[in-house]
Amino acid sequence: MTKMTPPFAPDWASPPGDTIADLLEERDWTQAQLADRLGYTTKHVSQLINGKASITEEAAIKLERVLGSTTGFWLNREAQYLAQLAKIDQEERLQAWVPWLEQLPVHDLMKQGVITKRRLVDKHKPAVVKDLLQFFGVASPDEWKGFYVGMECDFRRTRETQSDVGAIAAWIRQGEVLAESLDCPKYSKPKFERAVRKIRTLTVLDPQEFGPRMQKLCWEAGVVFVLVPSIPRAHVSGMARWLNLHKALIQLSLYGKQNDRFWFTFFHEAAHILLHDKKDIFLDEWDEGAVVQSEQEEEADCWSRQFLIPPEFDTELPQLRSKKAVLEFANRVRIHPGIVVGRLQHDGLIDPTWMNGLKVSFFASWQQRQR
């Protein structure tokens, strides 16, 4: 088999002046003689040859008349030179920005197919930097820091020590990319309240059925709902935020993987959209050790808890000591029995190991449906 020759990719740029110099040598002209024919000073011709002066449209026309070829040739020669300079400059900058990779979950994003999978060796790192800049939609790590790290001031967290900001930013950006592709109607609070009530009735369905209906109900009310795979260092289970004054976003990860956690988190985020300020970004983590930091988080927790199982049923919960009792109760309040089990476990009414068979781990099938 014939070995393929790699494409010629010089790390230097040849100015159009090299071509001019070659033609002068062929004709045995001096720079002063060319200057006289072009109507330029000898200094300007020297700058053209050394790449210190650009070939303008006027210069290209004159070069066509004096040295031949076409105006387009000389303009293209200039454009190619500038493009090569820009490429060299970019490569130098990308190399200088390689340390930025240490702040980001590069391997996780490659594994999820968000950026091109490459061996993370020195020669590939500048290309990885470029991929990540394009993914985040920023010109440099400075802009990334200003936008995404600067976003921290708007975070409302459920832990005193939240996880890796770079990983959180990567997870947030994936949601932004999905949301940007969906042009939904303007947000309507009454429509979203009705949508949330309808979504509660979907908890008994399989994700193949409730997934599209849930997303459509949110979309019609001006709320984009997306699922983004979790990133280990982020530890975020859900987020509620406003992309602009008329478009809200609820973003859930696959963290937890069981339906009781999923539904509680969704309605918790819905509460933030319905009840709280549009300028805040609410990041929530499902962690038994998490410390609720704000009145807003407590309010969202309470709202989700009471929305799933209304307070008038609280006195009945301690009596649910068997699967049969849980199934009958869930059927009566019209929610999935796994949600009831999760509530009983969370309140300490049953052991965490009891009745887990009534919960559903459905995210693998949902993830498959989204591909």
XYZ file of C-alpha atoms in Angstrom:
371
model
C 0.000 0.000 0.000
C 1.324 3.444 -0.938
C 2.058 5.581 2.070
C 0.027 8.797 2.049
C 2.041 11.987 2.218
C 0.660 14.356 4.857
C -0.583 17.717 3.537
C 1.939 20.537 3.496
C 1.198 22.735 6.513
C 4.026 25.232 7.036
C 4.348 27.039 10.368
C 5.407 30.174 8.556
C 3.668 32.587 6.170
C 4.930 33.644 2.750
C 3.991 37.264 1.942
C 2.975 38.273 -1.604
C 6.235 40.175 -1.665
C 8.057 36.848 -2.153
C 6.320 36.483 -5.503
C 7.140 40.083 -6.420
C 10.796 39.492 -5.494
C 10.915 36.338 -7.650
C 9.545 38.245 -10.651
C 12.052 41.057 -10.128
C 14.856 38.510 -10.101
C 13.577 36.909 -13.318
C 13.513 40.307 -15.029
C 16.702 41.554 -13.404
C 14.934 44.656 -12.135
C 15.806 46.640 -9.042
C 13.211 47.738 -6.511
C 13.782 51.307 -7.646
C 12.948 50.363 -11.255
C 9.736 48.634 -10.136
C 8.828 51.674 -8.018
C 9.149 53.914 -11.078
C 6.883 51.618 -13.136
C 4.264 51.350 -10.382
C 4.308 55.003 -9.431
C 5.290 54.197 -5.847
C 8.229 55.237 -3.718
C 11.103 52.801 -3.325
C 10.243 52.624 0.390
C 6.680 51.494 -0.356
C 7.891 48.814 -2.788
C 10.302 47.588 -0.102
C 7.410 47.363 2.366
C 5.316 45.416 -0.180
C 8.141 42.927 -0.694
C 8.762 42.535 3.052
C 5.086 42.053 3.856
C 4.869 45.291 5.834
C 2.411 46.895 3.405
C -0.765 45.235 2.188
C -1.708 44.768 -1.446
C -4.757 46.936 -1.916
C -7.122 46.770 -4.888
C -5.244 49.693 -6.453
C -1.888 47.964 -5.924
C -3.254 44.693 -7.350
C -4.383 46.480 -10.514
C -0.970 48.119 -10.921
C 0.866 44.814 -10.309
C -1.273 43.147 -12.978
C -0.264 45.847 -15.477
C 3.435 45.825 -14.593
C 4.228 42.229 -13.580
C 1.375 40.301 -15.164
C -1.083 37.698 -13.825
C -4.465 39.105 -12.741
C -5.810 41.505 -10.152
C -7.586 38.553 -8.544
C -4.325 36.636 -8.266
C -2.623 39.429 -6.327
C -5.625 39.996 -4.055
C -5.916 36.251 -3.383
C -2.196 36.094 -2.653
C -2.677 38.826 -0.046
C -5.732 37.091 1.421
C -3.921 33.760 1.681
C -1.025 35.459 3.432
C -3.301 37.120 5.981
C -5.144 33.841 6.546
C -1.867 32.043 7.169
C -0.767 34.745 9.600
C -4.074 34.389 11.424
C -3.662 30.620 11.554
C -0.167 30.905 13.018
C -1.387 33.471 15.544
C -4.284 31.208 16.513
C -2.015 28.200 16.959
C 0.266 30.205 19.222
C -2.680 31.416 21.269
C -4.232 27.941 21.533
C -0.907 26.600 22.753
C -0.710 29.362 25.360
C -4.262 28.534 26.533
C -3.607 24.819 27.127
C -3.476 25.270 30.964
C -7.182 26.226 30.766
C -7.979 22.554 30.123
C -7.202 21.777 33.757
C -10.332 23.709 34.766
C -12.686 21.659 32.586
C -14.073 18.083 32.521
C -12.408 17.333 29.197
C -12.602 13.530 29.395
C -16.298 13.615 30.357
C -17.177 15.893 27.429
C -15.272 13.627 25.048
C -17.014 10.563 26.456
C -20.415 12.198 25.950
C -19.537 13.134 22.370
C -19.771 16.866 23.054
C -16.274 17.463 21.659
C -14.089 15.325 19.395
C -12.473 12.416 21.189
C -8.669 12.735 21.121
C -5.746 11.365 23.074
C -4.932 14.109 25.550
C -1.258 14.385 24.658
C 0.619 17.640 24.156
C 0.291 17.764 20.364
C -3.520 17.405 20.556
C -4.197 19.831 23.400
C -4.404 23.035 21.269
C -7.078 21.342 19.129
C -8.987 20.412 22.290
C -8.796 24.051 23.430
C -10.265 25.117 20.081
C -13.076 22.551 20.354
C -13.965 23.804 23.826
C -13.965 27.474 22.795
C -16.390 26.606 20.002
C -18.523 24.534 22.385
C -18.788 27.373 24.913
C -19.189 29.967 22.161
C -16.432 32.226 23.478
C -13.366 33.784 21.870
C -10.864 32.935 24.600
C -10.589 31.539 28.145
C -10.800 35.115 29.413
C -14.268 35.498 27.907
C -15.207 32.066 29.285
C -14.105 33.159 32.740
C -15.949 36.454 32.453
C -19.180 34.826 31.304
C -19.406 31.404 32.949
C -17.316 31.887 36.074
C -18.853 35.327 36.406
C -22.236 33.602 36.345
C -21.434 32.262 39.829
C -22.732 35.443 41.404
C -26.204 34.513 40.117
C -26.026 30.906 41.388
C -28.388 29.934 44.183
C -26.942 26.705 45.550
C -28.117 23.904 47.798
C -24.675 23.271 49.298
C -22.204 25.438 51.183
C -19.336 24.030 49.124
C -20.596 23.489 45.615
C -18.725 21.355 43.136
C -16.272 22.173 40.364
C -17.279 25.387 38.567
C -15.749 24.244 35.258
C -17.810 21.062 35.322
C -20.954 23.000 36.229
C -20.296 25.459 33.393
C -19.910 22.575 30.929
C -23.190 21.023 32.081
C -24.972 24.376 31.907
C -23.637 25.049 28.413
C -24.996 21.743 27.107
C -28.444 22.861 28.217
C -27.972 26.234 26.552
C -27.049 24.580 23.258
C -30.195 22.438 23.352
C -32.369 25.392 24.347
C -30.958 27.622 21.611
C -32.323 25.222 19.004
C -35.875 25.488 20.385
C -37.791 28.665 19.602
C -40.743 28.456 21.989
C -43.642 30.870 22.646
C -43.285 33.594 25.267
C -43.563 32.444 28.855
C -47.041 32.432 30.354
C -47.377 31.751 34.077
C -51.031 30.619 33.836
C -50.145 28.237 31.002
C -47.186 26.848 32.931
C -49.320 26.333 36.048
C -51.781 24.333 33.932
C -48.914 22.447 32.282
C -47.435 21.471 35.651
C -50.779 20.120 36.821
C -51.078 18.018 33.664
C -47.489 16.807 34.013
C -48.264 15.482 37.494
C -50.761 13.075 35.913
C -47.961 11.709 33.690
C -45.886 10.307 36.563
C -47.584 6.897 36.196
C -46.491 6.563 32.564
C -43.350 5.153 30.961
C -40.814 7.772 29.791
C -41.473 6.745 26.204
C -44.971 8.143 26.744
C -44.539 11.004 29.207
C -41.246 12.373 27.823
C -42.529 13.985 24.605
C -45.778 15.109 26.239
C -43.929 16.672 29.160
C -41.562 18.596 26.911
C -44.440 19.774 24.707
C -46.501 21.032 27.665
C -43.512 22.997 28.979
C -42.672 24.359 25.526
C -46.224 25.642 24.960
C -45.942 27.611 28.208
C -42.595 29.185 27.259
C -40.399 26.828 29.320
C -37.756 24.675 27.650
C -37.251 21.347 29.409
C -34.069 19.405 28.630
C -32.212 16.404 29.995
C -28.410 16.659 30.016
C -26.236 13.730 31.184
C -24.603 14.346 34.528
C -20.931 15.288 34.813
C -19.298 13.668 37.861
C -17.488 16.757 39.117
C -20.615 18.919 38.804
C -22.914 16.876 41.071
C -25.883 18.897 39.803
C -29.254 17.180 39.641
C -31.264 20.100 38.314
C -31.306 23.765 37.390
C -33.907 26.433 36.811
C -33.023 29.698 35.105
C -34.284 32.335 32.708
C -32.531 32.561 29.338
C -34.220 35.911 28.755
C -37.308 37.737 30.046
C -39.636 35.527 28.001
C -37.970 32.096 27.989
C -37.276 29.860 30.973
C -35.201 26.687 31.153
C -35.539 23.626 33.363
C -32.535 21.362 32.992
C -32.188 17.988 34.712
C -29.268 15.606 34.767
C -29.476 11.821 34.923
C -28.088 11.992 38.453
C -30.014 9.592 40.683
C -31.635 7.642 37.845
C -34.810 6.750 39.775
C -38.210 8.204 39.147
C -38.892 9.465 42.697
C -35.823 11.704 42.510
C -36.571 12.753 38.963
C -40.115 13.901 39.672
C -39.279 15.658 42.927
C -36.434 17.533 41.207
C -38.578 18.519 38.217
C -41.346 20.007 40.357
C -38.725 21.656 42.593
C -37.308 23.435 39.516
C -40.823 24.270 38.314
C -41.433 25.957 41.664
C -38.393 28.182 41.121
C -39.799 29.270 37.749
C -43.249 29.950 39.205
C -42.232 31.587 42.463
C -38.812 33.193 42.260
C -36.750 35.990 40.707
C -35.847 35.803 37.016
C -32.259 36.959 37.541
C -31.226 34.002 39.708
C -29.845 30.653 38.551
C -30.960 27.851 40.861
C -28.562 24.909 41.008
C -29.783 21.902 42.929
C -28.004 18.753 43.997
C -29.559 15.553 45.242
C -27.357 14.823 48.213
C -28.417 13.607 51.606
C -25.662 15.747 53.086
C -26.708 18.892 51.248
C -27.506 21.963 53.291
C -30.358 24.114 52.011
C -28.947 27.616 51.935
C -31.906 29.840 51.237
C -35.543 30.456 51.921
C -36.123 30.033 48.185
C -34.777 26.467 48.235
C -36.888 25.595 51.271
C -39.915 27.071 49.540
C -39.258 25.075 46.359
C -38.778 21.876 48.379
C -42.010 22.429 50.262
C -43.913 23.266 47.068
C -42.697 20.125 45.279
C -43.381 17.924 48.304
C -46.917 19.198 48.749
C -47.669 19.245 45.032
C -46.803 15.550 44.678
C -48.584 14.440 47.870
C -50.967 17.123 49.182
C -50.815 17.860 52.956
C -54.291 16.423 53.575
C -52.792 12.952 53.045
C -49.912 13.413 55.518
C -51.675 11.574 58.341
C -52.077 8.490 56.157
C -48.396 8.140 55.267
C -47.257 6.462 58.535
C -49.837 3.710 57.911
C -48.290 2.671 54.571
C -46.294 -0.330 55.738
C -46.747 -2.704 52.797
C -46.471 -2.669 49.040
C -50.196 -3.265 48.747
C -50.966 -0.249 50.926
C -48.552 1.933 48.932
C -50.046 0.836 45.603
C -53.586 1.550 46.770
C -52.588 4.955 48.154
C -50.662 5.905 44.991
C -53.662 4.939 42.866
C -55.914 7.101 44.996
C -53.701 10.212 44.837
C -52.870 9.466 41.178
C -49.091 9.387 41.269
C -46.508 6.683 40.704
C -45.969 4.424 43.750
C -42.216 4.965 43.484
C -42.784 8.601 44.448
C -44.691 7.494 47.549
C -41.853 5.130 48.505
C -39.311 7.923 48.075
C -41.349 10.194 50.340
C -41.712 7.499 53.005
C -37.973 6.820 52.941
C -37.060 10.515 53.037
C -39.363 11.127 56.034
C -37.893 8.136 57.885
C -41.229 6.324 57.911
C -39.700 3.222 56.337
C -36.171 1.900 56.004
C -34.264 3.105 52.889
C -34.019 -0.515 51.745
C -37.771 -1.137 51.810
C -39.952 -1.343 48.702
C -37.354 -0.035 46.266
C -38.807 -2.435 43.731
C -41.701 -0.006 43.325
C -39.332 2.657 42.035
C -38.384 2.790 38.374
C -34.943 3.391 36.904
C -36.022 4.657 33.515
C -33.308 7.024 32.323
C -31.492 4.531 30.126
C -34.602 4.213 27.974
C -35.125 8.001 27.958
C -31.515 8.564 26.915
C -31.953 6.039 24.113
C -35.082 7.838 22.924
C -33.265 11.193 22.725
C -30.496 9.873 20.433
